[in-house]
mmCIF file of C-alpha atoms in Angstrom:
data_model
loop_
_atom_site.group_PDB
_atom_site.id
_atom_site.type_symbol
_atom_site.label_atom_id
_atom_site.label_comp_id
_atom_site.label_asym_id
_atom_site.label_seq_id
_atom_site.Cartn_x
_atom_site.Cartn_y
_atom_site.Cartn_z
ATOM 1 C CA UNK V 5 74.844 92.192 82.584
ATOM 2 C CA UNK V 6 74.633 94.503 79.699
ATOM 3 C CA UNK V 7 77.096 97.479 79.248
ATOM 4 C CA UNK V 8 74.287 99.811 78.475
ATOM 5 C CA UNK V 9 72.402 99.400 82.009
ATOM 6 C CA UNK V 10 74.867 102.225 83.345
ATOM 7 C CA UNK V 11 75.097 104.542 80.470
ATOM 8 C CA UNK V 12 73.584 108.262 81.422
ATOM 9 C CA UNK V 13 71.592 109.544 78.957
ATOM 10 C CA UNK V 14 73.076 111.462 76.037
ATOM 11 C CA UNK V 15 75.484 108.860 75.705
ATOM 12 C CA UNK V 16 74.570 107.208 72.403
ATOM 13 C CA UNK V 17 74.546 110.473 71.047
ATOM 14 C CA UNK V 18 76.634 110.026 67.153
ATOM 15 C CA UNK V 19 77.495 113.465 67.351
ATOM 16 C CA UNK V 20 79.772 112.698 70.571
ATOM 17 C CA UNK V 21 81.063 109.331 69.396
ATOM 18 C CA UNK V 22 81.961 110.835 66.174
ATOM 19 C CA UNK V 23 83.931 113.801 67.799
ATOM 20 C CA UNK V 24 85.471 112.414 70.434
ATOM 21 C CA UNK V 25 87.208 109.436 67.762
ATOM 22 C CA UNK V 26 87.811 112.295 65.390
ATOM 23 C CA UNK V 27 90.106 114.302 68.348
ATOM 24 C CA UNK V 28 91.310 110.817 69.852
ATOM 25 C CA UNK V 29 92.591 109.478 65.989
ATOM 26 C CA UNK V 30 94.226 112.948 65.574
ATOM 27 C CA UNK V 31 96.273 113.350 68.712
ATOM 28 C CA UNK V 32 96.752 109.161 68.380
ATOM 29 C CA UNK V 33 98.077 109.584 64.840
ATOM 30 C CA UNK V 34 100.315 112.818 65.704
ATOM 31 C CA UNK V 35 102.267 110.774 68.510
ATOM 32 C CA UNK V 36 102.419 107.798 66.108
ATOM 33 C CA UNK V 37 104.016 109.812 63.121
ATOM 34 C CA UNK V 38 107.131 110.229 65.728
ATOM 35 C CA UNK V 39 107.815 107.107 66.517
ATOM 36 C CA UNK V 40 110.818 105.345 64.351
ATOM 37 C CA UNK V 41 109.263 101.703 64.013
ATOM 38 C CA UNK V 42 112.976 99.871 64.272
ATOM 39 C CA UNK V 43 113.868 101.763 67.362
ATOM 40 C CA UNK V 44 110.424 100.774 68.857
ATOM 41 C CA UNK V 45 110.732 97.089 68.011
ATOM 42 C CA UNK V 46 114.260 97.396 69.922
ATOM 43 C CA UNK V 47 112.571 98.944 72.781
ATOM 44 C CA UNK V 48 109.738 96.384 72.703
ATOM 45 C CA UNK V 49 112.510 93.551 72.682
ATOM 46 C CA UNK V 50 114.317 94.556 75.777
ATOM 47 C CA UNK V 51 111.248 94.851 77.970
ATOM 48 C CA UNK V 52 111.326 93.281 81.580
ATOM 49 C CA UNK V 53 108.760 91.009 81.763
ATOM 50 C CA UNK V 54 109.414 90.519 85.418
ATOM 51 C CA UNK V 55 108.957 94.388 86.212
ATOM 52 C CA UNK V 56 105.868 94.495 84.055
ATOM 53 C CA UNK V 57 104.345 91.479 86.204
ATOM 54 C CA UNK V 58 104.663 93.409 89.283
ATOM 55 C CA UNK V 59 103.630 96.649 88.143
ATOM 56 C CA UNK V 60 100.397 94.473 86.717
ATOM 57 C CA UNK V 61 99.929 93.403 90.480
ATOM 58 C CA UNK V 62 100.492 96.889 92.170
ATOM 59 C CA UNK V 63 97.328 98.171 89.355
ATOM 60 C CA UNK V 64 95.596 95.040 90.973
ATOM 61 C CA UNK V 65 95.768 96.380 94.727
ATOM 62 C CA UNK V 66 94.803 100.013 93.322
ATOM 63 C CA UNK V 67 91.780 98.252 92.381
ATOM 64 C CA UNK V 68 90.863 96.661 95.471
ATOM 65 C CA UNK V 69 92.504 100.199 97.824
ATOM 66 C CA UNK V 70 89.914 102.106 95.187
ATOM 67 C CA UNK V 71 87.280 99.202 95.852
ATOM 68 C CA UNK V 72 87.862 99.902 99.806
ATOM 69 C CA UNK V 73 87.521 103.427 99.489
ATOM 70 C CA UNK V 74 84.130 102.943 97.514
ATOM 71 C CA UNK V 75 82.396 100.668 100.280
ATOM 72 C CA UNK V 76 83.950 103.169 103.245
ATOM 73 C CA UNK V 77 82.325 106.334 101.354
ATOM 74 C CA UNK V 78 78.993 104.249 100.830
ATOM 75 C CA UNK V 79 78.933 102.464 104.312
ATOM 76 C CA UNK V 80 79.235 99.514 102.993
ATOM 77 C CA UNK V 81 82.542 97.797 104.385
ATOM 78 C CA UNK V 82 80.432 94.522 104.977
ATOM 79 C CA UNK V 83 79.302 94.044 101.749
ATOM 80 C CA UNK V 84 83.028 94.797 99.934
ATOM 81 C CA UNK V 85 82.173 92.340 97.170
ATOM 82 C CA UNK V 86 79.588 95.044 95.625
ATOM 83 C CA UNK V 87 82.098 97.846 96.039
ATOM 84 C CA UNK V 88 84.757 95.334 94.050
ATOM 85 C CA UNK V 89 81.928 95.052 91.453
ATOM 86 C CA UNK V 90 80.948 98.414 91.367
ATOM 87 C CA UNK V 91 84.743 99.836 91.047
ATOM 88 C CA UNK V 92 85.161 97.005 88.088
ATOM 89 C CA UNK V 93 82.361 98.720 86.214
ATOM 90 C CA UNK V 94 83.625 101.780 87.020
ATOM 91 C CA UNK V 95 87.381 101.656 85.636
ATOM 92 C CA UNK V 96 85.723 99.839 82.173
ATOM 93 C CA UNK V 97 83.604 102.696 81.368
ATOM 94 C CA UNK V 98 86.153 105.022 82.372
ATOM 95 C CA UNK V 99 88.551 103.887 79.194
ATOM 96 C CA UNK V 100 85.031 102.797 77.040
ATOM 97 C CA UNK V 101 83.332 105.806 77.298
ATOM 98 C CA UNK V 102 84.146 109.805 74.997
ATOM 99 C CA UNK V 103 83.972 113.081 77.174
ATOM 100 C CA UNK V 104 83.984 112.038 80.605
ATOM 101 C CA UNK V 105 81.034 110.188 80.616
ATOM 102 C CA UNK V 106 82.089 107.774 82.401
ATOM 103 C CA UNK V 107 82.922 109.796 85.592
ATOM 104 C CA UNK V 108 78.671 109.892 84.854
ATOM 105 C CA UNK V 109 77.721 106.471 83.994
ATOM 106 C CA UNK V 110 79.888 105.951 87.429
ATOM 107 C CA UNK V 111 76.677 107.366 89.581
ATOM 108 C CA UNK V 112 74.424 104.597 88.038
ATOM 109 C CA UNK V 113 76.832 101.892 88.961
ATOM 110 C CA UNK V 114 76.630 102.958 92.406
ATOM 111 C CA UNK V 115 73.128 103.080 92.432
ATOM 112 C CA UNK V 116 72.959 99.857 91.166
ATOM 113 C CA UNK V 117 75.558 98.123 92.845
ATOM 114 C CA UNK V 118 75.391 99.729 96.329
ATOM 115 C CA UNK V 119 71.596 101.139 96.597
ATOM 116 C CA UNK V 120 72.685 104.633 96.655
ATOM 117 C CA UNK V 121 70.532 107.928 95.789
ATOM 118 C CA UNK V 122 71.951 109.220 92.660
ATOM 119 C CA UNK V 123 72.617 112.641 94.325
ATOM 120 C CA UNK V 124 74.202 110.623 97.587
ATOM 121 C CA UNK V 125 76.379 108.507 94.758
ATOM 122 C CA UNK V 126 77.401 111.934 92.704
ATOM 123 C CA UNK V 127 78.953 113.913 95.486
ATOM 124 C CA UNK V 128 80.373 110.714 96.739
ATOM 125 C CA UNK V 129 82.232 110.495 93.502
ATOM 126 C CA UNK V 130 83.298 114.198 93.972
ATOM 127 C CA UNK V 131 84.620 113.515 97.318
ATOM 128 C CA UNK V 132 86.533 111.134 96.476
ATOM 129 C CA UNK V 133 88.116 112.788 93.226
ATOM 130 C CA UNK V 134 89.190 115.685 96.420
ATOM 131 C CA UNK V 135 91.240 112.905 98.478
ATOM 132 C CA UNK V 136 92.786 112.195 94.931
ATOM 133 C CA UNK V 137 93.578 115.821 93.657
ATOM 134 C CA UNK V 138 95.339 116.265 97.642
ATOM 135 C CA UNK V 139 96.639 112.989 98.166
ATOM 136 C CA UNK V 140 98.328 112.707 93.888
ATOM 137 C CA UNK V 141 99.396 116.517 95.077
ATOM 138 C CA UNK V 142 101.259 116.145 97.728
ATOM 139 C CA UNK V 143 103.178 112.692 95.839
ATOM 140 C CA UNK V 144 103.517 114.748 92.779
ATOM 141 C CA UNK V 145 105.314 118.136 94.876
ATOM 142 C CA UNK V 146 107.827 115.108 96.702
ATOM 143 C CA UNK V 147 108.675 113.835 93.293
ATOM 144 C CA UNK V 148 109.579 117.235 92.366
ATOM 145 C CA UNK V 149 111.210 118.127 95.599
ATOM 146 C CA UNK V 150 113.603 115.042 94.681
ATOM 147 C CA UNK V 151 114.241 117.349 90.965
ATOM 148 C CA UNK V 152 114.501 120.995 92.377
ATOM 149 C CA UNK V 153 117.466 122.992 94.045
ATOM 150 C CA UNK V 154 116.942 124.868 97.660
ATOM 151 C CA UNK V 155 114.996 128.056 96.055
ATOM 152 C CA UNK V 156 112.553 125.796 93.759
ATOM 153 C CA UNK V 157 112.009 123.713 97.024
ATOM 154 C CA UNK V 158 110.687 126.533 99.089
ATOM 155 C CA UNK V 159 107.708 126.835 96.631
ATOM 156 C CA UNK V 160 107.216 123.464 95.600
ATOM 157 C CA UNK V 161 106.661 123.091 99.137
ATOM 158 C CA UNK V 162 104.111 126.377 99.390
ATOM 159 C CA UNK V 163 102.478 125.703 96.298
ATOM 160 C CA UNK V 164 101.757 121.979 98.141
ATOM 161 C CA UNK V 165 100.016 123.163 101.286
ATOM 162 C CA UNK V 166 98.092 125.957 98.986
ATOM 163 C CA UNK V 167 96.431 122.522 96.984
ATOM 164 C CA UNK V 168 96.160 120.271 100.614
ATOM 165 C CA UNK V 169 94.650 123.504 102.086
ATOM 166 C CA UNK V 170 91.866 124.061 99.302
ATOM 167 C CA UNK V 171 91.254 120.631 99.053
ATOM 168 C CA UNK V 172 90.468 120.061 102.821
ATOM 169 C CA UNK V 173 88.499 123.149 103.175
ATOM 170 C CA UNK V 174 86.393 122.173 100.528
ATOM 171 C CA UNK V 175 85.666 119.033 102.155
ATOM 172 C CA UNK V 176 85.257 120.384 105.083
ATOM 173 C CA UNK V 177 82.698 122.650 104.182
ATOM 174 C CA UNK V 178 81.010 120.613 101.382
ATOM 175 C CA UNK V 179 77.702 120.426 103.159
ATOM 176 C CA UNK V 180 77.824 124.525 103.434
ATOM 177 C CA UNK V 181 78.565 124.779 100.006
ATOM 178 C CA UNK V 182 75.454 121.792 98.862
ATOM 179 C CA UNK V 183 73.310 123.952 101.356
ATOM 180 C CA UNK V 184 74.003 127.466 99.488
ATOM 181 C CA UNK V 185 73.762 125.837 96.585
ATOM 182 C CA UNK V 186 70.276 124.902 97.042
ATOM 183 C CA UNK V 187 69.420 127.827 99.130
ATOM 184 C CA UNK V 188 70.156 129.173 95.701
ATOM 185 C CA UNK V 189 67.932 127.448 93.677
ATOM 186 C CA UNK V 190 65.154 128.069 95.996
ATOM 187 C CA UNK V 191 65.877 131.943 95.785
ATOM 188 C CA UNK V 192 66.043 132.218 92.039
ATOM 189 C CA UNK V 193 62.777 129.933 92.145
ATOM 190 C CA UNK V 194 64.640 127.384 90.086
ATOM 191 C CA UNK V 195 63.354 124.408 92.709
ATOM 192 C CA UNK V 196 60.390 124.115 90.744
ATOM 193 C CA UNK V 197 59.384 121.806 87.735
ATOM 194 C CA UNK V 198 61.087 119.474 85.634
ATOM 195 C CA UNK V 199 64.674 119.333 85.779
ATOM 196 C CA UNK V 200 65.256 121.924 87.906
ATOM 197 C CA UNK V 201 62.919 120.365 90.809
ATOM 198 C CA UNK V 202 65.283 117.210 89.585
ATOM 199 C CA UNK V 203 68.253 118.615 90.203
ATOM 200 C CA UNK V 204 67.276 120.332 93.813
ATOM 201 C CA UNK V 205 66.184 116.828 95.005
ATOM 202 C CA UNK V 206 69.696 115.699 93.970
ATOM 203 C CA UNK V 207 71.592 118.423 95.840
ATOM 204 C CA UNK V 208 69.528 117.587 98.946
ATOM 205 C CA UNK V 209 70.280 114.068 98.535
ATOM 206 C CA UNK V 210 74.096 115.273 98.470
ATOM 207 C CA UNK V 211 73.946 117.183 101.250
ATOM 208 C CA UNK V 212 72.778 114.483 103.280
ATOM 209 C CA UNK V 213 75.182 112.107 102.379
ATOM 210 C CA UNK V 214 77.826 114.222 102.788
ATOM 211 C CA UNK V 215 76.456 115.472 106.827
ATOM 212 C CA UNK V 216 75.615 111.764 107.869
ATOM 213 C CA UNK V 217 78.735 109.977 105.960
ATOM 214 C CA UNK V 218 81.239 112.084 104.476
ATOM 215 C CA UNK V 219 81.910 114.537 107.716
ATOM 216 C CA UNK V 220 82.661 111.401 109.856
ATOM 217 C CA UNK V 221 86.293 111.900 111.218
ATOM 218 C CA UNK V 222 86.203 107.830 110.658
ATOM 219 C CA UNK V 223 85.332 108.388 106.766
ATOM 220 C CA UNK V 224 87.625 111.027 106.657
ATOM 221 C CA UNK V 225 90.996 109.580 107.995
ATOM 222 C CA UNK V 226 89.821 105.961 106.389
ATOM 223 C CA UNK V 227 89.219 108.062 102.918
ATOM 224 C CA UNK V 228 92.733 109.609 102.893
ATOM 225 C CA UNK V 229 94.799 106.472 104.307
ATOM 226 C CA UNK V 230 93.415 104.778 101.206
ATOM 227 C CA UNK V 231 93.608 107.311 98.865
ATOM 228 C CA UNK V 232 97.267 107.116 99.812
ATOM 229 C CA UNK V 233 97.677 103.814 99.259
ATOM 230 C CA UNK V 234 95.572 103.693 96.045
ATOM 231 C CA UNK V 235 97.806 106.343 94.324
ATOM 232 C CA UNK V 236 101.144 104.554 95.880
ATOM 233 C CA UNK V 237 100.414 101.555 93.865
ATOM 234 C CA UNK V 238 99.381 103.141 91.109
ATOM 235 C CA UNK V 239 102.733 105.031 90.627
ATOM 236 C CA UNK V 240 104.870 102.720 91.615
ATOM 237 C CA UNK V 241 103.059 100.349 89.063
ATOM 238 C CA UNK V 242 103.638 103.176 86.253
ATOM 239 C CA UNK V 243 107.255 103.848 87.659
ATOM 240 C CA UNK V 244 108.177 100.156 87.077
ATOM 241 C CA UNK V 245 106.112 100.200 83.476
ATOM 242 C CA UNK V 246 109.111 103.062 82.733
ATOM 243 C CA UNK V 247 111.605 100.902 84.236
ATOM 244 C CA UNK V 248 110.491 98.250 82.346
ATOM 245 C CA UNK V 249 111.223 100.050 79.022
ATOM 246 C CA UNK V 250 115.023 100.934 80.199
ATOM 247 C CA UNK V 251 114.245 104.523 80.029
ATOM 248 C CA UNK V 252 117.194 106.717 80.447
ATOM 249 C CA UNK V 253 115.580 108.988 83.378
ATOM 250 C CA UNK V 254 115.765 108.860 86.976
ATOM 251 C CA UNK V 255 113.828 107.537 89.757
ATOM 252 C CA UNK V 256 112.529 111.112 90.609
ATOM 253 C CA UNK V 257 111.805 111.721 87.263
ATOM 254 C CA UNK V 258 110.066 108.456 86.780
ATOM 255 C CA UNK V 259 107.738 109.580 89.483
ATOM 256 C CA UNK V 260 107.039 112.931 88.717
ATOM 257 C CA UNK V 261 106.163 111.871 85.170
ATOM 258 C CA UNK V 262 103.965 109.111 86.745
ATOM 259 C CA UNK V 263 101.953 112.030 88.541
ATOM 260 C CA UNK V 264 101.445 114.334 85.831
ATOM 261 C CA UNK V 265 100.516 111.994 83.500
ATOM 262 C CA UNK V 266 97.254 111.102 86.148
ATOM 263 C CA UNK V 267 96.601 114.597 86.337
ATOM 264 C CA UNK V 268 96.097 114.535 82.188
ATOM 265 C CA UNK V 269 92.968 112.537 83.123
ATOM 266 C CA UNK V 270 91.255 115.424 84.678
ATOM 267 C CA UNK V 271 91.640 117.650 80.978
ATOM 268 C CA UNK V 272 88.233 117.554 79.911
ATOM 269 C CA UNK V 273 89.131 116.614 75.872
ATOM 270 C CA UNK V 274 86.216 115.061 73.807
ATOM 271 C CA UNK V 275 88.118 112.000 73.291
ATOM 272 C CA UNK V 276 87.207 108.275 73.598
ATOM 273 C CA UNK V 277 88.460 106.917 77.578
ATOM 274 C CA UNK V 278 91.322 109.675 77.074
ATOM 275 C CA UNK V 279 92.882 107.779 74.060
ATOM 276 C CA UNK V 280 94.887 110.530 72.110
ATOM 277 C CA UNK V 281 95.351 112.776 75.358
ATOM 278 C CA UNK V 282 97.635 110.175 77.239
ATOM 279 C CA UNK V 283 99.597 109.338 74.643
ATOM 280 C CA UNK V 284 100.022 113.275 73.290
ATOM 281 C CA UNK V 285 100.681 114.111 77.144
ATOM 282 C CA UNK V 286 103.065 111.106 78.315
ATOM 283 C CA UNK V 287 105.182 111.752 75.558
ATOM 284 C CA UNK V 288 105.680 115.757 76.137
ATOM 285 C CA UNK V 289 106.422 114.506 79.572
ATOM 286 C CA UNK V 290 108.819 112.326 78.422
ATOM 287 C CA UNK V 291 110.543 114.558 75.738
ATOM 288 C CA UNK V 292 110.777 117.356 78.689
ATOM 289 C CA UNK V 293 112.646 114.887 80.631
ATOM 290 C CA UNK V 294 115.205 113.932 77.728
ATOM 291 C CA UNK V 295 113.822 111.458 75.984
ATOM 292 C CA UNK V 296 113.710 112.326 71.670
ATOM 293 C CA UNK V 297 110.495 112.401 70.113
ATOM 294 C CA UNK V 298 110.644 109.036 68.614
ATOM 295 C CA UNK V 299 111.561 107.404 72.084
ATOM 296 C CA UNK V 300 109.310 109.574 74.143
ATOM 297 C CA UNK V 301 106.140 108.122 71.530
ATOM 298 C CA UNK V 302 107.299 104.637 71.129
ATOM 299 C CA UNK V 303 107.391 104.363 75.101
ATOM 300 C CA UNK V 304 104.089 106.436 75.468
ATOM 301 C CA UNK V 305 102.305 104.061 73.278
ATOM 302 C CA UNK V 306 103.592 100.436 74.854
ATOM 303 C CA UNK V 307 102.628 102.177 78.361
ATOM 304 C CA UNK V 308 99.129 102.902 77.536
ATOM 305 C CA UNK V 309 98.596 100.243 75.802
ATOM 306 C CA UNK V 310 98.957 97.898 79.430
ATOM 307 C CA UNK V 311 96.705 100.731 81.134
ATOM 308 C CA UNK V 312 94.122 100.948 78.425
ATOM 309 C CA UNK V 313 93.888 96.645 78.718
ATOM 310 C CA UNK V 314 94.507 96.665 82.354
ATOM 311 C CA UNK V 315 90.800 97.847 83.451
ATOM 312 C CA UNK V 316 89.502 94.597 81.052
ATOM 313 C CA UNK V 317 91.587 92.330 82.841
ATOM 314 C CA UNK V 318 90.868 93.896 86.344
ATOM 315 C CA UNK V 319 86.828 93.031 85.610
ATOM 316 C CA UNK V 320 87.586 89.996 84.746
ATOM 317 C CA UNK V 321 89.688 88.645 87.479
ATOM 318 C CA UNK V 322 86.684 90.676 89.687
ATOM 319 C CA UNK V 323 83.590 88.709 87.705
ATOM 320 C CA UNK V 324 85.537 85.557 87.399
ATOM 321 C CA UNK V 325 86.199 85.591 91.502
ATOM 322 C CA UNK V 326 82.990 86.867 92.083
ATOM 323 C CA UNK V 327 81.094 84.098 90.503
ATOM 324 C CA UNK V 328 82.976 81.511 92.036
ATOM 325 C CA UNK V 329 82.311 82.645 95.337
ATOM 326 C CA UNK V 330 78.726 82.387 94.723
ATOM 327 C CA UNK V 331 78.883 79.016 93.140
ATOM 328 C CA UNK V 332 81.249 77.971 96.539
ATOM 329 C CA UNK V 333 77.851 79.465 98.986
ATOM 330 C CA UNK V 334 75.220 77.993 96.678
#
């Protein structure tokens, strides 16, 4: 299957290839000009391959908790393999694709993949990018809580239940919200013609989906127990990819870093899969928690270089395990 059957249109446009290398090369080349090249190659020899396998398994069951939460939010538990397929897709154009596009392209896979209406498939994805904001939160205030003394505590702790409370009120209230939203539309006459008639017929999709499937208490409970374990593996995967490097900072630390460096992936940069941003971001992070410049970079770098590879493996373990359950029923 070709890469291009899930692109959204505008995709192919030069202009946005063009930019979004230009900003990735720059921030890329500024976190490379720190690095001291015989302190790296020490750091690179003492890595712990044993650490790095396991972290390379706990991204594997992110991949299959994400898969989960996919067919759960689509109704499709009983046909997981398309969710698996779907969410392989999904994490490839993620790192392939400049300026969030892929967050896009994601809507096609789903429609392809799992039968969904594009506007059912959209607010899906939106959904589930709420359980992560709340769930990543609440992980990313305890890491902190481990850091803080008594006084910082107290409004780590507020500022947690501020996020968990927005969060679930959107989602509680997400049909409301796709209602007014079109209610909008109809007022400003905006329902009709073209795009605009498009784009009401995908908010009415959304609201549906999110009345019959995404208001179930069932969906709801399911959605954040695996959205919990989802972002569990992933940072204990990137907590052991630190370890791995024998990085002078704490377990706490470790974690905290782990979490802000996933919230980086939200900053809407015209760069290429968020090459440039992660590295720029993971090494602040790291310089903020002791590490020198040249240390902070050399580490950033070997770290995303196993996240940027790991969606390419994850596809294909998923296609290779995929096709040889079909050729085992045929």
């Amino acid at each position: 299957m070709k890469l291009s059957t899930f692109l959204p249109d505008g995709s192919n446009n030069r202009t946005v290839w063009i930019t979004a290398a230009a900003v990735s090369l720059l921030l890329l080349g500024l976190v490379v000009a720190q690095i001291d090249w015989r302190a790296a190659r020490a750091m690179a020899s003492r890595i712990d391959w044993g650490l790095l396998g396991i972290a390379l398994v706990l991204l594997f069951f992110e991949g299959v908790f994400a898969a989960a939460r996919i067919a759960l939010f689509t109704g499709q538990l009983g046909r997981f393999a398309g969710s698996l397929q779907a969410n392989a897709w999904y994490v490839i154009l993620l790192v392939m694709l400049p300026a969030r596009l892929g967050e896009v392209a994601a809507i096609f896979v789903f429609e392809r993949f799992l039968e969904m209406k594009r506007g059912a498939a959209a607010i899906s994805i939106i959904a589930q990018r709420l359980y992560d904001v709340m769930v990543l939160s609440v992980l990313f205030f305890i890491a902190l809580l481990g850091l803080a003394g008594p006084l910082s505590q107290a409004w780590l702790a507020i500022a947690a239940l501020a996020v968990i409370g927005i969060a679930v009120a959107v989602l509680y209230y997400l049909g409301n919200l796709l209602t007014g939203a079109f209610l909008l539309m109809r007022r400003a006459g905006l329902h009709h013609g073209g795009l605009t008639r498009q784009g009401a017929h995908l908010l009415l999709q959304a609201r549906l989906w999110s009345r019959q499937a995404g208001a179930r208490q069932s969906v709801v409970l399911g959605g954040l127990g695996l959205t919990f374990l989802k972002w569990v593996s992933n940072l204990s995967a990137l907590v052991l990819l630190l370890m791995a490097l024998h990085l002078p900072i704490s377990f706490f630390q470790a974690m905290s870093v782990s979490a802000a460096y996933n919230f980086l992936a939200v900053i809407p940069l015209q760069t290429i899969g968020g090459i440039g941003v992660g590295e720029a971001g993971l090494t602040l992070l790291l310089v903020v928690n002791g590490l020198t410049a040249s240390d902070a970079a050399s580490a950033s770098i070997m770290l995303r270089i196993v996240i940027i590879l790991f969606p390419f493996l994850f596809w294909a373990v998923v296609m290779s395990c995929l096709r040889l359950r079909k050729a085992g029923l045929a």
